[in-house]
Short mmCIF file of C-alpha atoms and ligand atoms in Angstrom, two decimals:
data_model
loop_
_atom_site.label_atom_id
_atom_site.label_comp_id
_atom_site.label_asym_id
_atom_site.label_seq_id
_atom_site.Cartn_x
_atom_site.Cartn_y
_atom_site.Cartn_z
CA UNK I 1 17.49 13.13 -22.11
CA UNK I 2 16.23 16.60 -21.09
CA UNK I 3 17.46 18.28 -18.42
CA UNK I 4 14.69 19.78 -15.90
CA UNK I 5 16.29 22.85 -14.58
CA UNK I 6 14.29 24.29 -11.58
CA UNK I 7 13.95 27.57 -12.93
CA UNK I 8 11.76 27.11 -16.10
CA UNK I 9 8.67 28.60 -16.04
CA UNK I 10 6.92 26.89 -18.24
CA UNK I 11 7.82 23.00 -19.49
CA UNK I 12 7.91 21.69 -22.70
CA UNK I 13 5.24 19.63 -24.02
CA UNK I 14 7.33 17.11 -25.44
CA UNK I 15 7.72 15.60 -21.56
CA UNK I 16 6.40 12.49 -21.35
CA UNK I 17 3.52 12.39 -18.89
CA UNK I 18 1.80 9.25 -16.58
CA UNK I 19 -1.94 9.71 -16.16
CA UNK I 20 -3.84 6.72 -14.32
CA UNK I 21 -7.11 6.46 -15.92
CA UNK I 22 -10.33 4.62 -15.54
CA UNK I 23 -12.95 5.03 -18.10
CA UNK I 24 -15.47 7.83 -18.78
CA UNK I 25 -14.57 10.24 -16.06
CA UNK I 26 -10.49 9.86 -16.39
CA UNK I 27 -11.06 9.65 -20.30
CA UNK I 28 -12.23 13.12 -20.49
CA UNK I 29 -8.78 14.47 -18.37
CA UNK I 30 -7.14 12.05 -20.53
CA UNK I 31 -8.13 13.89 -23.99
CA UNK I 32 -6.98 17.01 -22.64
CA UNK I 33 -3.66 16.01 -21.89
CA UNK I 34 -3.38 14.46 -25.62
CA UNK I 35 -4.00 17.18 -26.81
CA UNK I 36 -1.90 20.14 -25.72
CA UNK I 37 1.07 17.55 -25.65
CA UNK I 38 3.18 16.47 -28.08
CA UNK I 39 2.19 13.63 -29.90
CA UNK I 40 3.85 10.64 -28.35
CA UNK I 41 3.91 12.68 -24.57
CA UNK I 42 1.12 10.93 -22.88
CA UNK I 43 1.41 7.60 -21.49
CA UNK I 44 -1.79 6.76 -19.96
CA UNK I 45 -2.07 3.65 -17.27
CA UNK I 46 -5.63 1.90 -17.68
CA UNK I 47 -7.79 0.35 -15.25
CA UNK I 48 -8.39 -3.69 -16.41
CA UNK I 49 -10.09 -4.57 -13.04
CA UNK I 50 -13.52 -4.18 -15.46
CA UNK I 51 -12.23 -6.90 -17.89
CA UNK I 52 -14.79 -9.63 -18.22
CA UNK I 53 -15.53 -12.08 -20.34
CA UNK I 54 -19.09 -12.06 -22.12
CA UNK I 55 -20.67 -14.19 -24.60
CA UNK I 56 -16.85 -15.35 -25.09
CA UNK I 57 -15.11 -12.07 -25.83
CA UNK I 58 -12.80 -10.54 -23.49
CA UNK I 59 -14.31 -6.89 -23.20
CA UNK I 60 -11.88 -4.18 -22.09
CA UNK I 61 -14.42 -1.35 -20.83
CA UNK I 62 -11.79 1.44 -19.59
CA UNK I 63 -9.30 0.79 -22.35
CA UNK I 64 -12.21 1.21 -25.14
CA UNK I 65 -13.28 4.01 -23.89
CA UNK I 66 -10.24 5.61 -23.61
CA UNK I 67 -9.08 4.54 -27.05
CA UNK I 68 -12.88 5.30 -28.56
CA UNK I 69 -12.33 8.67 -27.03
CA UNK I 70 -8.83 9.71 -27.99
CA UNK I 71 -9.78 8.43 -31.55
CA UNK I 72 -12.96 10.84 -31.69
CA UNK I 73 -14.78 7.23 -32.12
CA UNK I 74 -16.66 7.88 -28.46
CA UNK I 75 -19.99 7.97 -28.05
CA UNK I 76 -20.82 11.44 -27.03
CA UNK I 77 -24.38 10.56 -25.36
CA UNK I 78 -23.54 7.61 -23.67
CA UNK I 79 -19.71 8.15 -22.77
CA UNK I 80 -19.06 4.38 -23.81
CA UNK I 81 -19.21 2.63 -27.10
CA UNK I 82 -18.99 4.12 -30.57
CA UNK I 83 -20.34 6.80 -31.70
CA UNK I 84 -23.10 6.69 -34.69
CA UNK I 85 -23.29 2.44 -33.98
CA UNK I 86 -26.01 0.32 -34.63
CA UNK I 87 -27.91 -2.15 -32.86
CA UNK I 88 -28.46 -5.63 -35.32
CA UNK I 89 -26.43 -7.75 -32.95
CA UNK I 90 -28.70 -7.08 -30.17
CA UNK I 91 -31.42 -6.93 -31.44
CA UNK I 92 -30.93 -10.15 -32.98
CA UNK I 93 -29.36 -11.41 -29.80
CA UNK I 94 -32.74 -10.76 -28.19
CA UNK I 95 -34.41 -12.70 -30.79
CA UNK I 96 -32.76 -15.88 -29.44
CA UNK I 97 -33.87 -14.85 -26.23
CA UNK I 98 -29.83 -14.10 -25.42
CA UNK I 99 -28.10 -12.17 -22.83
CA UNK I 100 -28.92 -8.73 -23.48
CA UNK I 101 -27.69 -6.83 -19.94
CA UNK I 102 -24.69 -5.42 -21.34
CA UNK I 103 -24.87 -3.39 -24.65
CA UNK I 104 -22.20 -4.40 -27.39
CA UNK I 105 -23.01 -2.07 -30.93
CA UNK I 106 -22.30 -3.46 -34.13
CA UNK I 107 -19.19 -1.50 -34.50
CA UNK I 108 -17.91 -2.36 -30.81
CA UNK I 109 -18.00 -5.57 -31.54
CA UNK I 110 -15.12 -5.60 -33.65
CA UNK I 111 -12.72 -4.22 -31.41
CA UNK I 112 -13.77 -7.02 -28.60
CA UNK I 113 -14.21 -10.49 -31.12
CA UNK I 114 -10.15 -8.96 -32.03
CA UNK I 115 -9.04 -8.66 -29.12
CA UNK I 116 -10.53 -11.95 -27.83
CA UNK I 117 -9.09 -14.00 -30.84
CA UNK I 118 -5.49 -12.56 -30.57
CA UNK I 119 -5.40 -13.32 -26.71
CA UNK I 120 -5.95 -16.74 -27.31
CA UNK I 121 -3.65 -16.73 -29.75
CA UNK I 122 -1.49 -16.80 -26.71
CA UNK I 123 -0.70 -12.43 -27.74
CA UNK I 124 -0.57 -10.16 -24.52
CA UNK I 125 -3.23 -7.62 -23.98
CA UNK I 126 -0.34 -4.65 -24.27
CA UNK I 127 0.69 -5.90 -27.36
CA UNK I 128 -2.88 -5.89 -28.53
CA UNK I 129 -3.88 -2.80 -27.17
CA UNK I 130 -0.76 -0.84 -28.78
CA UNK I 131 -1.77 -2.23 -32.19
CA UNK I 132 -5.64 -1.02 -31.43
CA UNK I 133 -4.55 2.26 -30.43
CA UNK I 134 -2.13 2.98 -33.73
CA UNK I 135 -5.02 1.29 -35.96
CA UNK I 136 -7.18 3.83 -34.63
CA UNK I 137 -4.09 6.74 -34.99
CA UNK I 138 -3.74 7.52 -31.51
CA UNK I 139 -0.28 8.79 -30.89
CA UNK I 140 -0.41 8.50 -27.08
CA UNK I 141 0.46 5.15 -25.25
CA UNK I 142 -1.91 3.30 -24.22
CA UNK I 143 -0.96 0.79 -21.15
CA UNK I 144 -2.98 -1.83 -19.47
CA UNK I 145 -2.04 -1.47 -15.88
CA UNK I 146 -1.40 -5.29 -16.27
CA UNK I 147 -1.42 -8.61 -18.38
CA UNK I 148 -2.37 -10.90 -16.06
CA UNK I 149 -5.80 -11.34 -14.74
CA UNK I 150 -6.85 -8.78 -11.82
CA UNK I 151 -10.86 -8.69 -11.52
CA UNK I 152 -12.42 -5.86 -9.24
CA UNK I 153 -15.23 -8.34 -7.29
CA UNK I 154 -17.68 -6.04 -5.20
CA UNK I 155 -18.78 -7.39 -2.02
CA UNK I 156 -22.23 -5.76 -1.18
CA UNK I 157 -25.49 -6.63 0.92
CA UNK I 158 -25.97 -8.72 -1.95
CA UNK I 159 -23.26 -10.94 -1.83
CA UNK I 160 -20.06 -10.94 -3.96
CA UNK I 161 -20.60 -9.45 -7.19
CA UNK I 162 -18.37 -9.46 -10.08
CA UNK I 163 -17.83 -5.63 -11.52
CA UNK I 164 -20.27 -5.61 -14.30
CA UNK I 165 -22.84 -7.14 -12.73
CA UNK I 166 -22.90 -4.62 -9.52
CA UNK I 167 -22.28 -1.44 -12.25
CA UNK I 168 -23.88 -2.49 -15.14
CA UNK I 169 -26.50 -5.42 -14.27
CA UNK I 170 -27.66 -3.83 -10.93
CA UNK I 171 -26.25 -0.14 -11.68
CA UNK I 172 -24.57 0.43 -8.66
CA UNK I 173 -27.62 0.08 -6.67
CA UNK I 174 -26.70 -2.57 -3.83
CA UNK I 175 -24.53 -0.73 -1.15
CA UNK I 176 -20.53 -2.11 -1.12
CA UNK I 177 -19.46 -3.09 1.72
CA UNK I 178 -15.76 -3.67 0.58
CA UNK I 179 -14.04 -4.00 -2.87
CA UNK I 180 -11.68 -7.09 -3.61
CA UNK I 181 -9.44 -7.43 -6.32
CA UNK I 182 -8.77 -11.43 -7.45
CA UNK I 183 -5.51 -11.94 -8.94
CA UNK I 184 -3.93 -9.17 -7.57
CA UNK I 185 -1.16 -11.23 -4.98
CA UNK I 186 0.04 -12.40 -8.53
CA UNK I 187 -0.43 -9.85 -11.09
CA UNK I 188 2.69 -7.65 -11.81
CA UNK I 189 2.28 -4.33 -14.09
CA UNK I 190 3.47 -4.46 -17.72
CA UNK I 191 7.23 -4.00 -18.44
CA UNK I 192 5.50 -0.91 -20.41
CA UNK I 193 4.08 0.58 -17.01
CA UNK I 194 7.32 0.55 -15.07
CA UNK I 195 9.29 2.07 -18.12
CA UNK I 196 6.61 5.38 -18.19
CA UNK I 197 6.88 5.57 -14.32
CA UNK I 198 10.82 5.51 -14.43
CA UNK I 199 10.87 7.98 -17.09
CA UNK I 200 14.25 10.19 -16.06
CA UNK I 201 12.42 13.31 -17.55
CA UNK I 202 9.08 12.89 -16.49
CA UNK I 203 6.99 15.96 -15.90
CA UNK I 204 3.39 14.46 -14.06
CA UNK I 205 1.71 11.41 -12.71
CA UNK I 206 -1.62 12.75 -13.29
CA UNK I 207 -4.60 10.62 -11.20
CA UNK I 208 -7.51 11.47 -13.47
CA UNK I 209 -10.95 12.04 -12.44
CA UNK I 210 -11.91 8.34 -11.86
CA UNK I 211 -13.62 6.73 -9.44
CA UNK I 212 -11.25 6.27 -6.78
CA UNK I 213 -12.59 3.27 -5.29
CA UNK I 214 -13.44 1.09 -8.32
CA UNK I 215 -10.88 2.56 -11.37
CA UNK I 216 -8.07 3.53 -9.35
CA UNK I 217 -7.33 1.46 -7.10
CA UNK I 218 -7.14 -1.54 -9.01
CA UNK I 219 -4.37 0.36 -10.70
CA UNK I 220 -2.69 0.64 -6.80
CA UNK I 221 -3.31 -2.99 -6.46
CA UNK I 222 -0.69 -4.17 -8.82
CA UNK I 223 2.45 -5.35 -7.64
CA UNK I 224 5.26 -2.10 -8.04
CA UNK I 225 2.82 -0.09 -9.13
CA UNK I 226 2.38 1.79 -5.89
CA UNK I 227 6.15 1.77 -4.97
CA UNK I 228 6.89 2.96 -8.73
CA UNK I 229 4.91 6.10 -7.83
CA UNK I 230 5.88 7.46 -4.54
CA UNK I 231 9.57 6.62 -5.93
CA UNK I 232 8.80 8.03 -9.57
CA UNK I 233 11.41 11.54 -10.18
CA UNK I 234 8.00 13.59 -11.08
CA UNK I 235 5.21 15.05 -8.54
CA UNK I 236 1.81 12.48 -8.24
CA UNK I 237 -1.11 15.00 -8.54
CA UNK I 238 -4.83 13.72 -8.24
CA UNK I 239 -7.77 15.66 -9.87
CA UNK I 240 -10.79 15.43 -7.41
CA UNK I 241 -13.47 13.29 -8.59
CA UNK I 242 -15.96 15.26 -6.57
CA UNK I 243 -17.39 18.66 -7.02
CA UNK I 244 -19.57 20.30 -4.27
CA UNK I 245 -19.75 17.21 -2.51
CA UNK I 246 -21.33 15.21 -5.36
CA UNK I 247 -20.05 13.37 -7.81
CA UNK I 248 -20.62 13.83 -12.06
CA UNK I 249 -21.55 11.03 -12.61
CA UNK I 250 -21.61 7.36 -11.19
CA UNK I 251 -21.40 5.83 -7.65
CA UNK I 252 -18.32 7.74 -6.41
CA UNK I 253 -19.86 9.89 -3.50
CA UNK I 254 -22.80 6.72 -2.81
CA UNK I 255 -20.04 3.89 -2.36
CA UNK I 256 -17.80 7.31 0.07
CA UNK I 257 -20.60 7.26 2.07
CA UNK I 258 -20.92 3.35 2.18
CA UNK I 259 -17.72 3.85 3.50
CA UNK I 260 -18.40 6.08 6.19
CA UNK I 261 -16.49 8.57 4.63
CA UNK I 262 -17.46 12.16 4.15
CA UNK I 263 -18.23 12.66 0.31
CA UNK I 264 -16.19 15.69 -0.27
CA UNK I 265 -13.08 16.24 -2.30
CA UNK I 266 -10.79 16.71 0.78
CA UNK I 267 -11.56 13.18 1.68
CA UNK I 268 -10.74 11.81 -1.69
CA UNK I 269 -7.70 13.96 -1.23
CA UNK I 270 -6.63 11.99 1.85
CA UNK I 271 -7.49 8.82 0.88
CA UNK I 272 -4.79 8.92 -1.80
CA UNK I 273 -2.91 10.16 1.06
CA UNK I 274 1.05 9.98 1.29
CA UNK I 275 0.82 9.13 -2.63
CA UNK I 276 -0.24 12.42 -3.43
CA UNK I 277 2.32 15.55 -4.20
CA UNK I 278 -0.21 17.52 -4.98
CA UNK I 279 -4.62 18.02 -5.22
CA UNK I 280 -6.90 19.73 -7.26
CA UNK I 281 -10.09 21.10 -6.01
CA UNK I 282 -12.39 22.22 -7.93
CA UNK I 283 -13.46 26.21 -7.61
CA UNK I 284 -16.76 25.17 -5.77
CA UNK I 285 -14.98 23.29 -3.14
CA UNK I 286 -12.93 26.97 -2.57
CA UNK I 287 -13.15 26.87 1.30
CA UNK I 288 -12.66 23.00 1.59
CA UNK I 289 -9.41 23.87 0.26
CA UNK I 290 -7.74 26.19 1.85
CA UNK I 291 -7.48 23.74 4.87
CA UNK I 292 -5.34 21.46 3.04
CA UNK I 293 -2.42 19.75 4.26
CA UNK I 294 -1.14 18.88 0.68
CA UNK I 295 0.04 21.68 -2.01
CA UNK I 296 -3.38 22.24 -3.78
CA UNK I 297 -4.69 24.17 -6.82
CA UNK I 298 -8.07 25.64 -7.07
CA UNK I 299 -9.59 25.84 -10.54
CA UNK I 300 -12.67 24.59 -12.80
CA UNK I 301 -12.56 21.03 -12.49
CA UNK I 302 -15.68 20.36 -14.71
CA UNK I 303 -15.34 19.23 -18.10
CA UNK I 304 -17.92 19.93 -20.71
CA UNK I 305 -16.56 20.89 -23.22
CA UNK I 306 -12.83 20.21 -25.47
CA UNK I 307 -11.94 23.59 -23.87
CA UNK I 308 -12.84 22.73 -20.44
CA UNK I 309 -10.81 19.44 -20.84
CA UNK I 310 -7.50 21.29 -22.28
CA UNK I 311 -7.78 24.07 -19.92
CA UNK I 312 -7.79 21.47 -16.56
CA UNK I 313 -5.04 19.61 -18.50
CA UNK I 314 -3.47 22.63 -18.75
CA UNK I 315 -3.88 23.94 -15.31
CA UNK I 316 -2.99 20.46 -13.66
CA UNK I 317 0.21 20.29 -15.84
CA UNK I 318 1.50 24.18 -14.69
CA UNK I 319 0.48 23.37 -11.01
CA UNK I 320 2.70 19.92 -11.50
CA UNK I 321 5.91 22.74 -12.33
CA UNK I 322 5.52 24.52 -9.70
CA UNK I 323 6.17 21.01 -7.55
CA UNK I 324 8.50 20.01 -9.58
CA UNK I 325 10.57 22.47 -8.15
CA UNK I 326 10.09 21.59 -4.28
CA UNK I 327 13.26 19.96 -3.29
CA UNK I 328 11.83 16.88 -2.44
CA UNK I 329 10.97 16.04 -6.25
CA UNK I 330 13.67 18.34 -8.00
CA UNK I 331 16.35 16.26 -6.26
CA UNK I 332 15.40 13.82 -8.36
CA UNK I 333 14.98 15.43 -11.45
CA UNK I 334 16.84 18.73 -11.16
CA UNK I 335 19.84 20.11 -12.86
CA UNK I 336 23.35 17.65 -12.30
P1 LIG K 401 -14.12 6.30 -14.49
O1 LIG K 401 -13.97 6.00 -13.03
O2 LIG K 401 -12.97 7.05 -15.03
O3 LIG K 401 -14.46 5.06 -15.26
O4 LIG K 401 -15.29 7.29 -14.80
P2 LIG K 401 -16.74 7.57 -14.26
O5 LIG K 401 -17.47 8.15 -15.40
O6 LIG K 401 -17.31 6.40 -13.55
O7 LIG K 401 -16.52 8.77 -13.25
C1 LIG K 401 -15.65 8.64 -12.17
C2 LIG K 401 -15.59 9.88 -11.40
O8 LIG K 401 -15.20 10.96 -12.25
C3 LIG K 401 -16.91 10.27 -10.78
O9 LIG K 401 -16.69 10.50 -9.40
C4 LIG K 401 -17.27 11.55 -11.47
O10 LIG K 401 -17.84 12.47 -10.57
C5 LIG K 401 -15.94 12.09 -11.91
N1 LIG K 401 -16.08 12.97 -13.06
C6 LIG K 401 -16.72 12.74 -14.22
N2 LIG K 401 -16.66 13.82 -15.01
C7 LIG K 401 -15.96 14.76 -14.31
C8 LIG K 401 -15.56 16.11 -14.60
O11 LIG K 401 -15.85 16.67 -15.65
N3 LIG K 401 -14.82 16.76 -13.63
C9 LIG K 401 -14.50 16.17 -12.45
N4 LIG K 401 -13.77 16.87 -11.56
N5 LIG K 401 -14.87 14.90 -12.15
C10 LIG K 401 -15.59 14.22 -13.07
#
């Protein structure tokens, strides 16, 4: 084990770090943090509140993303799928006069008619995902938040709406009134997700850029998985989701104010609330900052480019150091 003394400037990248991830958004953190660490460093906690079952596959949207992108396999345009597929399947789907609402490429398919036939060959969606994840050469872990089912079910003006069919089918349009997730009084997190969070050297718990509301908190609703942070020896530090009051992309700042929330970073800042060690603004939100109750760190929060993502991984990782050494945390992990 490596000893974190308090006075090291800089860490090494060979300690392990937690990031809790959703899909597109927390994907593009999460390729930054793969790679300026060391190869088998990141341990990355996915979202399965998405996980649905369509046309008999079980489809995994946030882990396929995440593995897609961390095996350069993503789909640069859309942010999902693979990149360069092709359409037969659905086209010929259509033909039949099939359900066409949710796009699966020719390629994509593979990874979900695999995954399907291994679960009910009684394997465990870890187990399956670890396999996915080497077959595809990606060093990092990859960790279902759980094994059992957990299904994010949006309640809206609508009625009761199961995930893909409020984001995908109706594309976020009808307004959420709350968010439920089924399953999760019984679902516990992966032996896999404990072990990362109880790491003795562990350097971050990064919160990724998701969507707080519909890829995060799922994560928060399993069993330990809460308690396992806010007792975990490294600082918890979430990346704001929102930039200039507005989010990138997706229904983050529509479903805020649904919520009667104020869409700006410091709010997603304290709805994380006593979770949080630590917040990153972006430089836009400057001013919002500087009124914050938490440790913060200004910096460019947009990604665009590989650069972009390494130099926020980067940043996120050095303002996680500087926490580390706060007594509160370095108790934990400092020098015996
Ligand atoms: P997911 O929740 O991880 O599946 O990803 P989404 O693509 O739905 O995005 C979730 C949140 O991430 C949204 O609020 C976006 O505004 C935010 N997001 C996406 N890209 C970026 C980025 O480059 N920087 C920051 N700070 N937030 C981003």
């Amino acid at each position: 084990m490596q000893t974190i003394r308090n006075d090291e400037p800089e860490r090494s990248t060979a300690m392990p770090v937690v990031a809790l991830c959703g899909g597109i958004g927390g994907a593009k953190l999460a390729l930054g943090l793969y790679h300026i660490l060391e190869s088998d460093a990141l341990f990355l906690i996915l979202n399965t509140g998405d996980d649905f079952e369509h046309l008999g596959l079980h489809i995994s949207p946030d882990i396929d993303t995440v593995a897609y992108t961390l095996a350069g396999k993503n789909n640069p345009k859309t942010g999902w799928g693979r990149r360069d597929d092709t359409w037969n399947f659905m086209k010929a789907l259509a033909e039949l006069g099939g359900e066409t609402w949710f796009s699966l490429g020719d390629g994509d398919l593979a990874i979900h008619v695999e995954r399907t036939r291994r679960l009910k060959a009684g394997e465990s969606l870890s187990q399956i995902t670890d396999d996915i994840s080497r077959a595809f050469g990606i060093s990092a872990h990859l960790l279902p938040m759980t094994d059992d089912p957990l299904r994010t079910v949006i309640e809206t003006e609508e009625g009761a709406l199961p995930f893909q069919d409020y984001f995908v089918r109706k594309q976020s349009k009808p307004a959420v009134k709350k968010i439920a997730f089924e399953g999760a009084d019984t679902a516990l997190p992966s032996a896999a997700v404990m072990n990362a969070l109880q790491l003795p050297d562990l350097r971050a718990v990064v919160i990724c850029p998701s969507n707080p509301f519909l890829s995060i908190d799922p994560i928060l609703a399993v069993a330990g998985i809460r308690r396992a942070l806010t007792d975990c020896s490294a600082p918890v530090i979430a990346v704001s989701p929102i930039i200039g009051g507005q989010a990138v992309k997706g229904p983050t700042a529509k479903i805020m104010s649904e919520f009667s929330m104020l869409s700006t970073a410091r709010a997603i800042a304290d709805y994380y609330g006593e979770l949080l060690d630590g917040f990153v603004f972006d430089n836009t939100d400057e001013a919002e900052a500087s009124g914050s109750p938490l440790p913060y760190l200004v910096t460019q929060t947009l990604m665009e480019s590989l650069e972009d993502r390494k130099q926020l991984a980067h940043d996120v990782l050095t303002f996680a150091d500087t926490l580390n050494a706060r007594p509160a945390k370095a108790g934990v992990a400092g020098p015996q």
